[in-house]
Short mmCIF file of C-alpha atoms in Angstrom, two decimals:
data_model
loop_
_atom_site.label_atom_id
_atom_site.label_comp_id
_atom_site.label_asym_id
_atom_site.label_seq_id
_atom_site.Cartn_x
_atom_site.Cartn_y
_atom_site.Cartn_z
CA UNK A 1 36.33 63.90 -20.21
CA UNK A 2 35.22 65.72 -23.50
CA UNK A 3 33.08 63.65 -25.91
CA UNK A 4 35.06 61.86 -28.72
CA UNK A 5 34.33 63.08 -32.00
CA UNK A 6 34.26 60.29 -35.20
CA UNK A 7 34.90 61.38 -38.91
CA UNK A 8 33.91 59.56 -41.24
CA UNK A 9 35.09 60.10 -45.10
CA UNK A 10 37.00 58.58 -48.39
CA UNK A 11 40.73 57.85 -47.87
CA UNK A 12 41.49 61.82 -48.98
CA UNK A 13 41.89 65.03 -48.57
CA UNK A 14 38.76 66.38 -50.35
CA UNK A 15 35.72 67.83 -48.18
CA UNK A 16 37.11 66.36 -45.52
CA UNK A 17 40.59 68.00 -44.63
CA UNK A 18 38.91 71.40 -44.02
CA UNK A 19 37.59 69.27 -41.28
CA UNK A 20 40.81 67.76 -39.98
CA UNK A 21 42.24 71.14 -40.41
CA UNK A 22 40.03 72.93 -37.74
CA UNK A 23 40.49 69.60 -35.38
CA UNK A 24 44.59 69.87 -35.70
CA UNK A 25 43.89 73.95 -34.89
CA UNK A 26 41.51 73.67 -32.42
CA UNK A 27 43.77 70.41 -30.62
CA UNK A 28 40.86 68.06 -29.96
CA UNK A 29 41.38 64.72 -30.52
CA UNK A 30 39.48 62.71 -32.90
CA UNK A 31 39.05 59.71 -34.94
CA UNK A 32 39.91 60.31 -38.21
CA UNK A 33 38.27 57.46 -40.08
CA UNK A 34 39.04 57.06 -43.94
CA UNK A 35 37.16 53.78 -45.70
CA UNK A 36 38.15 52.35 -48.25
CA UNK A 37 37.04 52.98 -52.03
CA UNK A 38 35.84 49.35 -52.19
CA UNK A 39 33.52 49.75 -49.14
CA UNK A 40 31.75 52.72 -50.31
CA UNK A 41 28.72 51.24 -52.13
CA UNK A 42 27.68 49.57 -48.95
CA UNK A 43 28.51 52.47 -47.09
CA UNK A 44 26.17 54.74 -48.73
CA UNK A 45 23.06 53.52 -47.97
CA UNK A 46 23.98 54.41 -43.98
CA UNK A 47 24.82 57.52 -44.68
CA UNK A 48 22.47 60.51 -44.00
CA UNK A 49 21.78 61.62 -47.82
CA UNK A 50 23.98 59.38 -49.05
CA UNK A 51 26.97 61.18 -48.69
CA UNK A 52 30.07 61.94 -46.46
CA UNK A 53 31.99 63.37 -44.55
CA UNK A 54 29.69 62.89 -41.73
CA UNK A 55 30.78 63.97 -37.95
CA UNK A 56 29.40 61.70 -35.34
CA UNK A 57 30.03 62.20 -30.68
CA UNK A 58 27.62 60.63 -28.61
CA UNK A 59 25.24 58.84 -30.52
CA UNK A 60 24.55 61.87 -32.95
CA UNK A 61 25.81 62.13 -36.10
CA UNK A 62 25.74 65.14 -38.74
CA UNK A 63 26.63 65.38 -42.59
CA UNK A 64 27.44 68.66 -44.46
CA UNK A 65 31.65 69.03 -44.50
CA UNK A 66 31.00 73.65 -44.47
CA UNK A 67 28.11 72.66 -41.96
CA UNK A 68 30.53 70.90 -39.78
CA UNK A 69 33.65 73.16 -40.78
CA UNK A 70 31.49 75.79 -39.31
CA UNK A 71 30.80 74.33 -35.99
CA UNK A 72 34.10 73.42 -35.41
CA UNK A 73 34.93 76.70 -36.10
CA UNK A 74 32.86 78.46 -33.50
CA UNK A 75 34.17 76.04 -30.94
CA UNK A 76 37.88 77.43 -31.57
CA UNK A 77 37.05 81.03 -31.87
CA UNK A 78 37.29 81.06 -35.74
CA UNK A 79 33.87 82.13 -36.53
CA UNK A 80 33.77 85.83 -36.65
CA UNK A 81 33.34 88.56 -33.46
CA UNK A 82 29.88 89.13 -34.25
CA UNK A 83 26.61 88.29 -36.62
CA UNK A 84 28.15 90.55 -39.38
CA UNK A 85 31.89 89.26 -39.55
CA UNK A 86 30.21 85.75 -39.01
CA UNK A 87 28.28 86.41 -42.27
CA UNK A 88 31.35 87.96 -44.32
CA UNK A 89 33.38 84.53 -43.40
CA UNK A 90 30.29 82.62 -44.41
CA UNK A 91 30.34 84.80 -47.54
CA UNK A 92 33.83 83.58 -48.79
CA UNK A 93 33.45 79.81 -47.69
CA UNK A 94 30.20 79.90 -50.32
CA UNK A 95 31.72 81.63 -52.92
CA UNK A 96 35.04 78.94 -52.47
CA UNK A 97 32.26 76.14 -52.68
CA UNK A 98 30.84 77.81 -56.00
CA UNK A 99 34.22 77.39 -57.42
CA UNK A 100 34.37 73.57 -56.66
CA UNK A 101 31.03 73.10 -57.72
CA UNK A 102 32.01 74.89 -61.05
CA UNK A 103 35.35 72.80 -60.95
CA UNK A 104 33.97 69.57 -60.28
CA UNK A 105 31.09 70.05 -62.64
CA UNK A 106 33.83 70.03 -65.69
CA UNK A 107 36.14 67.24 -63.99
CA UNK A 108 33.10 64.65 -62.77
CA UNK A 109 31.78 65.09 -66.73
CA UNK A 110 31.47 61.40 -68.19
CA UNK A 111 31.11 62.54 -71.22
CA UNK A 112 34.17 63.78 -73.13
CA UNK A 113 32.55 66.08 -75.65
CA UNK A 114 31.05 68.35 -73.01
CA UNK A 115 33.65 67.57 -70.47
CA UNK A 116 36.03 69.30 -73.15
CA UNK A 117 33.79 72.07 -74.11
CA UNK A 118 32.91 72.81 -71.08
CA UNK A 119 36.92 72.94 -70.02
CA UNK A 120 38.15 75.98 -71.93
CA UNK A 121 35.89 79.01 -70.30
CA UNK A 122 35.92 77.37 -67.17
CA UNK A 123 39.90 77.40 -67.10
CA UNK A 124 40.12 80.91 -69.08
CA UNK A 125 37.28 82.66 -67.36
CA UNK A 126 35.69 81.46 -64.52
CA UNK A 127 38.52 79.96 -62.50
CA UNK A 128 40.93 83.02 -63.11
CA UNK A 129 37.68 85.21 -62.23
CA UNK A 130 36.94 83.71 -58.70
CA UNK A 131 40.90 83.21 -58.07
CA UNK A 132 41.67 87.12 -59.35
CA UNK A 133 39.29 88.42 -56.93
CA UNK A 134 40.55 85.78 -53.73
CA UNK A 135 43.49 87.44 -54.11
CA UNK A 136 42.54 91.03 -54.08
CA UNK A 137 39.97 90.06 -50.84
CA UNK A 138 43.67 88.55 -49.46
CA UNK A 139 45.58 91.81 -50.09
CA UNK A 140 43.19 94.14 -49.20
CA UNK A 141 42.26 92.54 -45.94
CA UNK A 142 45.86 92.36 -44.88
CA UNK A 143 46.64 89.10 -45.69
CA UNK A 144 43.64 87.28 -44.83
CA UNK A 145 40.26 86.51 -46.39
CA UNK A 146 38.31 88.70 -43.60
CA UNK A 147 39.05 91.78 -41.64
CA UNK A 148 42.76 91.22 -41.39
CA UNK A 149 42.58 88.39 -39.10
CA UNK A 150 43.04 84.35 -39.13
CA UNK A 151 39.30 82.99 -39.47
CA UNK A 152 37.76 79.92 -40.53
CA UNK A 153 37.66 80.90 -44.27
CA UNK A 154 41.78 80.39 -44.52
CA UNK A 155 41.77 77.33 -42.43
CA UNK A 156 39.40 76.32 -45.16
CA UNK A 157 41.17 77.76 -48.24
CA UNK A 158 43.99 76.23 -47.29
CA UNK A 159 42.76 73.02 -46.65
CA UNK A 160 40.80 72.53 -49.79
CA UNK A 161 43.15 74.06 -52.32
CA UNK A 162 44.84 70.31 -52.96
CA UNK A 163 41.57 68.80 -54.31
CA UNK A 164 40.62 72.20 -56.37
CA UNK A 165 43.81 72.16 -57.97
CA UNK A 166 43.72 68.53 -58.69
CA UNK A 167 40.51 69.20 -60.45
CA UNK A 168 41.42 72.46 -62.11
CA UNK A 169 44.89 69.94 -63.36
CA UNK A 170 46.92 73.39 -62.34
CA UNK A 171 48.31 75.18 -59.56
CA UNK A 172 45.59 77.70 -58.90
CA UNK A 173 47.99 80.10 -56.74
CA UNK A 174 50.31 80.55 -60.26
CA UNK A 175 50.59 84.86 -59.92
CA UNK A 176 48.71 85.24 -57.20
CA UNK A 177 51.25 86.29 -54.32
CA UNK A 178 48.72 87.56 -51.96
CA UNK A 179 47.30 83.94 -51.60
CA UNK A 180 50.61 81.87 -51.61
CA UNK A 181 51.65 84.30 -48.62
CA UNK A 182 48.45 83.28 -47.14
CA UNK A 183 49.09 79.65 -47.88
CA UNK A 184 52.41 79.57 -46.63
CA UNK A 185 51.10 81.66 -43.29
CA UNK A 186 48.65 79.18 -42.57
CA UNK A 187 50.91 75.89 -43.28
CA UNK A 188 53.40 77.34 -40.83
CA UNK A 189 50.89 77.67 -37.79
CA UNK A 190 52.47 75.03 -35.36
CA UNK A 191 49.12 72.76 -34.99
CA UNK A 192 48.81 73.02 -39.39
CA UNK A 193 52.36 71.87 -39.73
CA UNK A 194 52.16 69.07 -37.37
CA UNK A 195 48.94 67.87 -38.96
CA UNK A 196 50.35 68.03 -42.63
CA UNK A 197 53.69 66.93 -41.41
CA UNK A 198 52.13 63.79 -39.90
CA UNK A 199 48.54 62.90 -42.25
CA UNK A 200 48.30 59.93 -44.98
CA UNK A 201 49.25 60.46 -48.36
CA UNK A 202 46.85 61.43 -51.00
CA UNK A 203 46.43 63.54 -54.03
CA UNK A 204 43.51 65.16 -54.15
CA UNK B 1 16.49 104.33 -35.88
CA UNK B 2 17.73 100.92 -36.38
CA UNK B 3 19.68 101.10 -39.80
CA UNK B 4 17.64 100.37 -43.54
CA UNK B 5 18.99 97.33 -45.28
CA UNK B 6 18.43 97.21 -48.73
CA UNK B 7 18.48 94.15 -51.11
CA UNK B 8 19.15 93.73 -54.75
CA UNK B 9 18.47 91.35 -57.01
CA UNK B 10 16.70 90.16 -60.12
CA UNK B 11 12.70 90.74 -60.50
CA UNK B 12 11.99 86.97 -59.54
CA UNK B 13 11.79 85.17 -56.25
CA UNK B 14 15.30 82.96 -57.00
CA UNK B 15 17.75 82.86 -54.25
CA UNK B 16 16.58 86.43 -53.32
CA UNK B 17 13.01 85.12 -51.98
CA UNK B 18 14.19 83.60 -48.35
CA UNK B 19 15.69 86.76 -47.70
CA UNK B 20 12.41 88.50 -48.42
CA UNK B 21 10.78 85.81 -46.49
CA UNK B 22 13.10 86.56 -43.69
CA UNK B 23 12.65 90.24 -43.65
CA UNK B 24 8.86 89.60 -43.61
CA UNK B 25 9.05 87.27 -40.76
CA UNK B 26 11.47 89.89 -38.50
CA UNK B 27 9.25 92.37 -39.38
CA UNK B 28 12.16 94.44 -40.81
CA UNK B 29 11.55 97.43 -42.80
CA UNK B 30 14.18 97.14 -46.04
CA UNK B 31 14.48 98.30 -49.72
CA UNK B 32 13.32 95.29 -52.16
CA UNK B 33 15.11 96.41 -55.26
CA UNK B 34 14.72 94.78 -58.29
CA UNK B 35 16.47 95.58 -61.61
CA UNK B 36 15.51 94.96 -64.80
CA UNK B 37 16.89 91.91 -66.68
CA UNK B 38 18.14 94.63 -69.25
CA UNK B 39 20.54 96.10 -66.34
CA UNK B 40 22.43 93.12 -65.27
CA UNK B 41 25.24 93.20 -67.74
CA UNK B 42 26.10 96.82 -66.66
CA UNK B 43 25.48 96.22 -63.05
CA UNK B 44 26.98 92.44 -62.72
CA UNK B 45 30.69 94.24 -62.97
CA UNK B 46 30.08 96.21 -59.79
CA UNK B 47 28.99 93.16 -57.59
CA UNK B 48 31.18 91.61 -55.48
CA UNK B 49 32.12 88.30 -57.51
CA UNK B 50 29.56 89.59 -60.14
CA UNK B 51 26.38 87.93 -58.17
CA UNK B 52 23.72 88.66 -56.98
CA UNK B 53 21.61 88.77 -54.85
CA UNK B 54 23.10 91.35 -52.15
CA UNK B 55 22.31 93.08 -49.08
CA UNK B 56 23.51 96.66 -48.01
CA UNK B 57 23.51 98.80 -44.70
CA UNK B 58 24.99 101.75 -43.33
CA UNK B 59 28.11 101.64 -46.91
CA UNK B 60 28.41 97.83 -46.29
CA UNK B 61 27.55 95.00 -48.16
CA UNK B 62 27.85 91.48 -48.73
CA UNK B 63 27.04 88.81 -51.21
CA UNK B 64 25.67 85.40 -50.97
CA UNK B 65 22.31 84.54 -50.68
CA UNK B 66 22.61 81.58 -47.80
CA UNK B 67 24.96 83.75 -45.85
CA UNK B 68 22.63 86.30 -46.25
CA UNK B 69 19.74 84.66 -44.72
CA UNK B 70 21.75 82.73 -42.08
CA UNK B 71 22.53 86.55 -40.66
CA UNK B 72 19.23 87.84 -40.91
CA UNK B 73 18.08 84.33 -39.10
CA UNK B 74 20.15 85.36 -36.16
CA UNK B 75 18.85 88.09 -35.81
CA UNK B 76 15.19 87.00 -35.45
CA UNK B 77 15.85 84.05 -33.38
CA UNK B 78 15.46 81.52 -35.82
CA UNK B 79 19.02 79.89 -36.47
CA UNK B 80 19.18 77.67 -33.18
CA UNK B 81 19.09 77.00 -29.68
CA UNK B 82 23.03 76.44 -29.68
CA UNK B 83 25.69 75.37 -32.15
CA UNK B 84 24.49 71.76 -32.49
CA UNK B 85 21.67 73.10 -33.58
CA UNK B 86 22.65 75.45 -35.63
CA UNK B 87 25.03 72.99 -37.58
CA UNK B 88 21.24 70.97 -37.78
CA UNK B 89 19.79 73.67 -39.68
CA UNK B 90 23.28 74.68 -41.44
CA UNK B 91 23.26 71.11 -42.70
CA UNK B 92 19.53 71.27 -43.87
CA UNK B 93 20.29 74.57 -45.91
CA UNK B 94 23.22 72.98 -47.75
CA UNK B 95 21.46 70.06 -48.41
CA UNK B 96 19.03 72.40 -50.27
CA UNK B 97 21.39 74.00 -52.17
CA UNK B 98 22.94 70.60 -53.22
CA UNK B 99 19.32 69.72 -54.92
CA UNK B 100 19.31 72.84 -56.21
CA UNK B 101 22.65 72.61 -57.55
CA UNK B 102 21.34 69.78 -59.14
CA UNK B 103 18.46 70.92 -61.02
CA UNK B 104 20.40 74.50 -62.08
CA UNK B 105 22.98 72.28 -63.79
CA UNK B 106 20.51 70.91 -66.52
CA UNK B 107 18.02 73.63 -66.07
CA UNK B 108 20.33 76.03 -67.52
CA UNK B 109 22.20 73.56 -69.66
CA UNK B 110 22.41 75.25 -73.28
CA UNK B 111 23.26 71.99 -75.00
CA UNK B 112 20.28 70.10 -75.68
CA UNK B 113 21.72 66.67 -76.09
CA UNK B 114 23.23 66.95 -72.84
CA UNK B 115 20.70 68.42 -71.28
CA UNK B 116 18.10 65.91 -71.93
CA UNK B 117 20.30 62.97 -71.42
CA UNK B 118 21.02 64.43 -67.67
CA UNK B 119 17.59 65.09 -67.67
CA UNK B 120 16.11 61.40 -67.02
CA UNK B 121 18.53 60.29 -64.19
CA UNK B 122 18.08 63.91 -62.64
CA UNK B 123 13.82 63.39 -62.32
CA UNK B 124 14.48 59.71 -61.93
CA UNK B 125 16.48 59.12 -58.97
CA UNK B 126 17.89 62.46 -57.82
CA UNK B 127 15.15 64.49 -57.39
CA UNK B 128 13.16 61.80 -55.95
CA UNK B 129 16.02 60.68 -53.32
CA UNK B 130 16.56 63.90 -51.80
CA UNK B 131 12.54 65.04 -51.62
CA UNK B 132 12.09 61.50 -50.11
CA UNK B 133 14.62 62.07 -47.32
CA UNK B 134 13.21 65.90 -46.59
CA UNK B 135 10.22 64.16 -46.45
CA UNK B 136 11.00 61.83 -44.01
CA UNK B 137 13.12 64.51 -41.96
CA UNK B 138 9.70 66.46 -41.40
CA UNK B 139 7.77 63.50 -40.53
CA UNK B 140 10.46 62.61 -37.75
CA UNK B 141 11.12 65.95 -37.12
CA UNK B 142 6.84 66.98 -36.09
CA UNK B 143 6.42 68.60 -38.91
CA UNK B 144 9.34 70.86 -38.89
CA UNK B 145 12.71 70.08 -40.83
CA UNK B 146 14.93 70.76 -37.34
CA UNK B 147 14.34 69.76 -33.54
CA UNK B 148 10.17 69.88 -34.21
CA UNK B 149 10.14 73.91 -34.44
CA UNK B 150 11.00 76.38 -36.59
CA UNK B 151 13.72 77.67 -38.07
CA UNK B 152 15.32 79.41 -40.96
CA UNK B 153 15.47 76.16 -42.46
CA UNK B 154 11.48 75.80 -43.18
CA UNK B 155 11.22 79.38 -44.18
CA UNK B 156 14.16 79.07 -46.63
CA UNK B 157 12.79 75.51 -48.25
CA UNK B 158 9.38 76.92 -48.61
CA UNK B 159 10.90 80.68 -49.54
CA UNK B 160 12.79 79.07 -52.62
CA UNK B 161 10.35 76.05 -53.72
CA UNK B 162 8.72 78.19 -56.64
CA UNK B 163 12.05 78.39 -57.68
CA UNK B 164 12.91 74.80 -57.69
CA UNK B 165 9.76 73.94 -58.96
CA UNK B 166 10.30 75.81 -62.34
CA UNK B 167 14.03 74.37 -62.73
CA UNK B 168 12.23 70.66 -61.93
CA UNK B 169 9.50 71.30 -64.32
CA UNK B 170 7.08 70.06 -62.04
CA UNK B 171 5.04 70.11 -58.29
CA UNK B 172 7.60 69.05 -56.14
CA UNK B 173 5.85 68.21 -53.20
CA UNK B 174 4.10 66.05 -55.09
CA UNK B 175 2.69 62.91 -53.21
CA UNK B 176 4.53 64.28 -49.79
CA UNK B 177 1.92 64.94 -47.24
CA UNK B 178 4.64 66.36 -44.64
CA UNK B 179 6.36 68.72 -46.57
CA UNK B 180 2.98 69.62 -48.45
CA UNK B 181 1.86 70.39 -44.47
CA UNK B 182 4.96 72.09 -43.69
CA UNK B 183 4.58 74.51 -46.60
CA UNK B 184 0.98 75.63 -45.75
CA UNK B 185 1.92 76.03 -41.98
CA UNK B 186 4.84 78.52 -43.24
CA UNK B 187 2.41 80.52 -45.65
CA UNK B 188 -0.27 81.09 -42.60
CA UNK B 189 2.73 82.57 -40.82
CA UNK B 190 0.55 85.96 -40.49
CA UNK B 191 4.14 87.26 -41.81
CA UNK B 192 4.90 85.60 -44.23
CA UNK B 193 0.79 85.57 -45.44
CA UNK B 194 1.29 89.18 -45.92
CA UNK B 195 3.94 89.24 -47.63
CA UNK B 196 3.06 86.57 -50.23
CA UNK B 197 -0.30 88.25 -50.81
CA UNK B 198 1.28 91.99 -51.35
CA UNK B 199 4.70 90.73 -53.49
CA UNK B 200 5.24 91.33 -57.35
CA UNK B 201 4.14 88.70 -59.37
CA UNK B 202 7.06 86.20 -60.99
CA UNK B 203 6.68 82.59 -62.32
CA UNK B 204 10.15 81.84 -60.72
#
């Protein structure tokens, strides 16, 4: 019998649902464990750096949500037919990850003044920057983030896209065809539709 | 004649040092190019996503330092024993870049109330939780971040400490015998030894 794999993370979508993504793909069963808001503070102590999602089969556990993506990702043939495709998938995945961290800089701001300064050239430069140039990576690899093929990087996209645009407060695929197509490609694989068809509500 | 990489980036060690490190340790011949700071704004418009730094070979070329250095990794046997491990070091690597994340976002902070108000709960708690957990890692791990032996993990923590340093303001490794022990093992790498002693000078 394989080894049953634990996830552990906050009742959403978030860093997590690239995770749950690349489980629905790759069909191996796992427990998809969401705590609640509430139990967090106690939580965090356990955790290894203080933070979630963390992965845990056989007595090992792992945090790092691209870390795990990534291993998941190897195990389902989504990781790239050699070192250098490998590295041009990594590639993408950090350059997504510099957009949340740009993203989530602006929306975690407690404090209003900067949080508002901050706002208007991250929503009139950077973001349409990063998305403008998604999009031509989309239509000039044939639909797909990497060498015309389904890889890790738009299971990931895909799966993140709900908490970036909850943080960006827009649709970020407005006028960009190229990545909706990809979008709606990826939603209608058969393992991506049951999974979203079936998962607990949230926003972000 | 296996194929010349070259790398570009600023004049500093940065993100661009592990990959020097790495091509030191593989004993790979390469281009280190460095620009002036004067070129970036005409050169940042022909990088892919405007960043550097990059690496090219044979018309190809990629962005994204950790990427980067995960390939070159591979290819000197440094990036894992399997996947597991792999995800080990993967998780180590983004752990880094979460600290340094950190630091960059009140480093380069142009507001100065801001900056000094994040500045306290950054050298407070922040900085001292994560360098207390790497220290601990080494110290369970014999002296190594990963499975007690090296990997791209140490080279890249020790490759891009100058660097962290400068955005922290301050030593570090500081009162952390382990990692203080892990960073002089990695500089008497006869490698890496070589290449510290012969590189251009830069604070950074």
């Amino acid at each position: 019998m394989a080894p049953k794999y634990k996830m552990t993370y906050f009742p959403v979508k978030g860093l997590g649902e690239p995770i749950r993504f690349l489980f629905a793909y790759g069909g191996v069963d796992y427990e998809d464990y969401r705590f609640e808001d509430e139990q967090w503070p106690q939580l965090q102590g356990k955790m290894p750096y203080g933070q979630v999602p963390i992965l845990e089969v056989e007595n090992k556990r792992i945090h790092q949500s691209v870390a795990i993506s990534r291993y998941l990702a190897k195990q389902f043939g989504l990781a790239g037919k050699d070192d250098w495709e490998a590295m041009q998938i990594d590639a993408i995945i950090d350059t997504i990850t510099d957009l949340r961290t740009r993203l989530a800089n602006v929306h975690y701001d407690e404090d209003p003044v900067s949080k508002e300064r901050n706002r208007e050239p991250l929503m009139k430069e950077t973001v349409p920057f990063f998305m403008s140039r998604f999009e031509d990576e989309v239509k000039s690899n044939n639909g797909y983030f990497v060498n015309g093929k389904l890889t890790w990087a738009d299971l990931y996209f895909v799966a993140i896209l709900d908490y970036l645009d909850v943080m960006a407060g827009k649709d970020l695929l407005e006028n960009r065809p190229n990545l909706q197509a990809l979008k709606a490609k990826i939603l209608a694989l058969p393992s991506i539709k049951e999974w979203v068809a079936k998962r607990p509500y949230s926003d972000a």
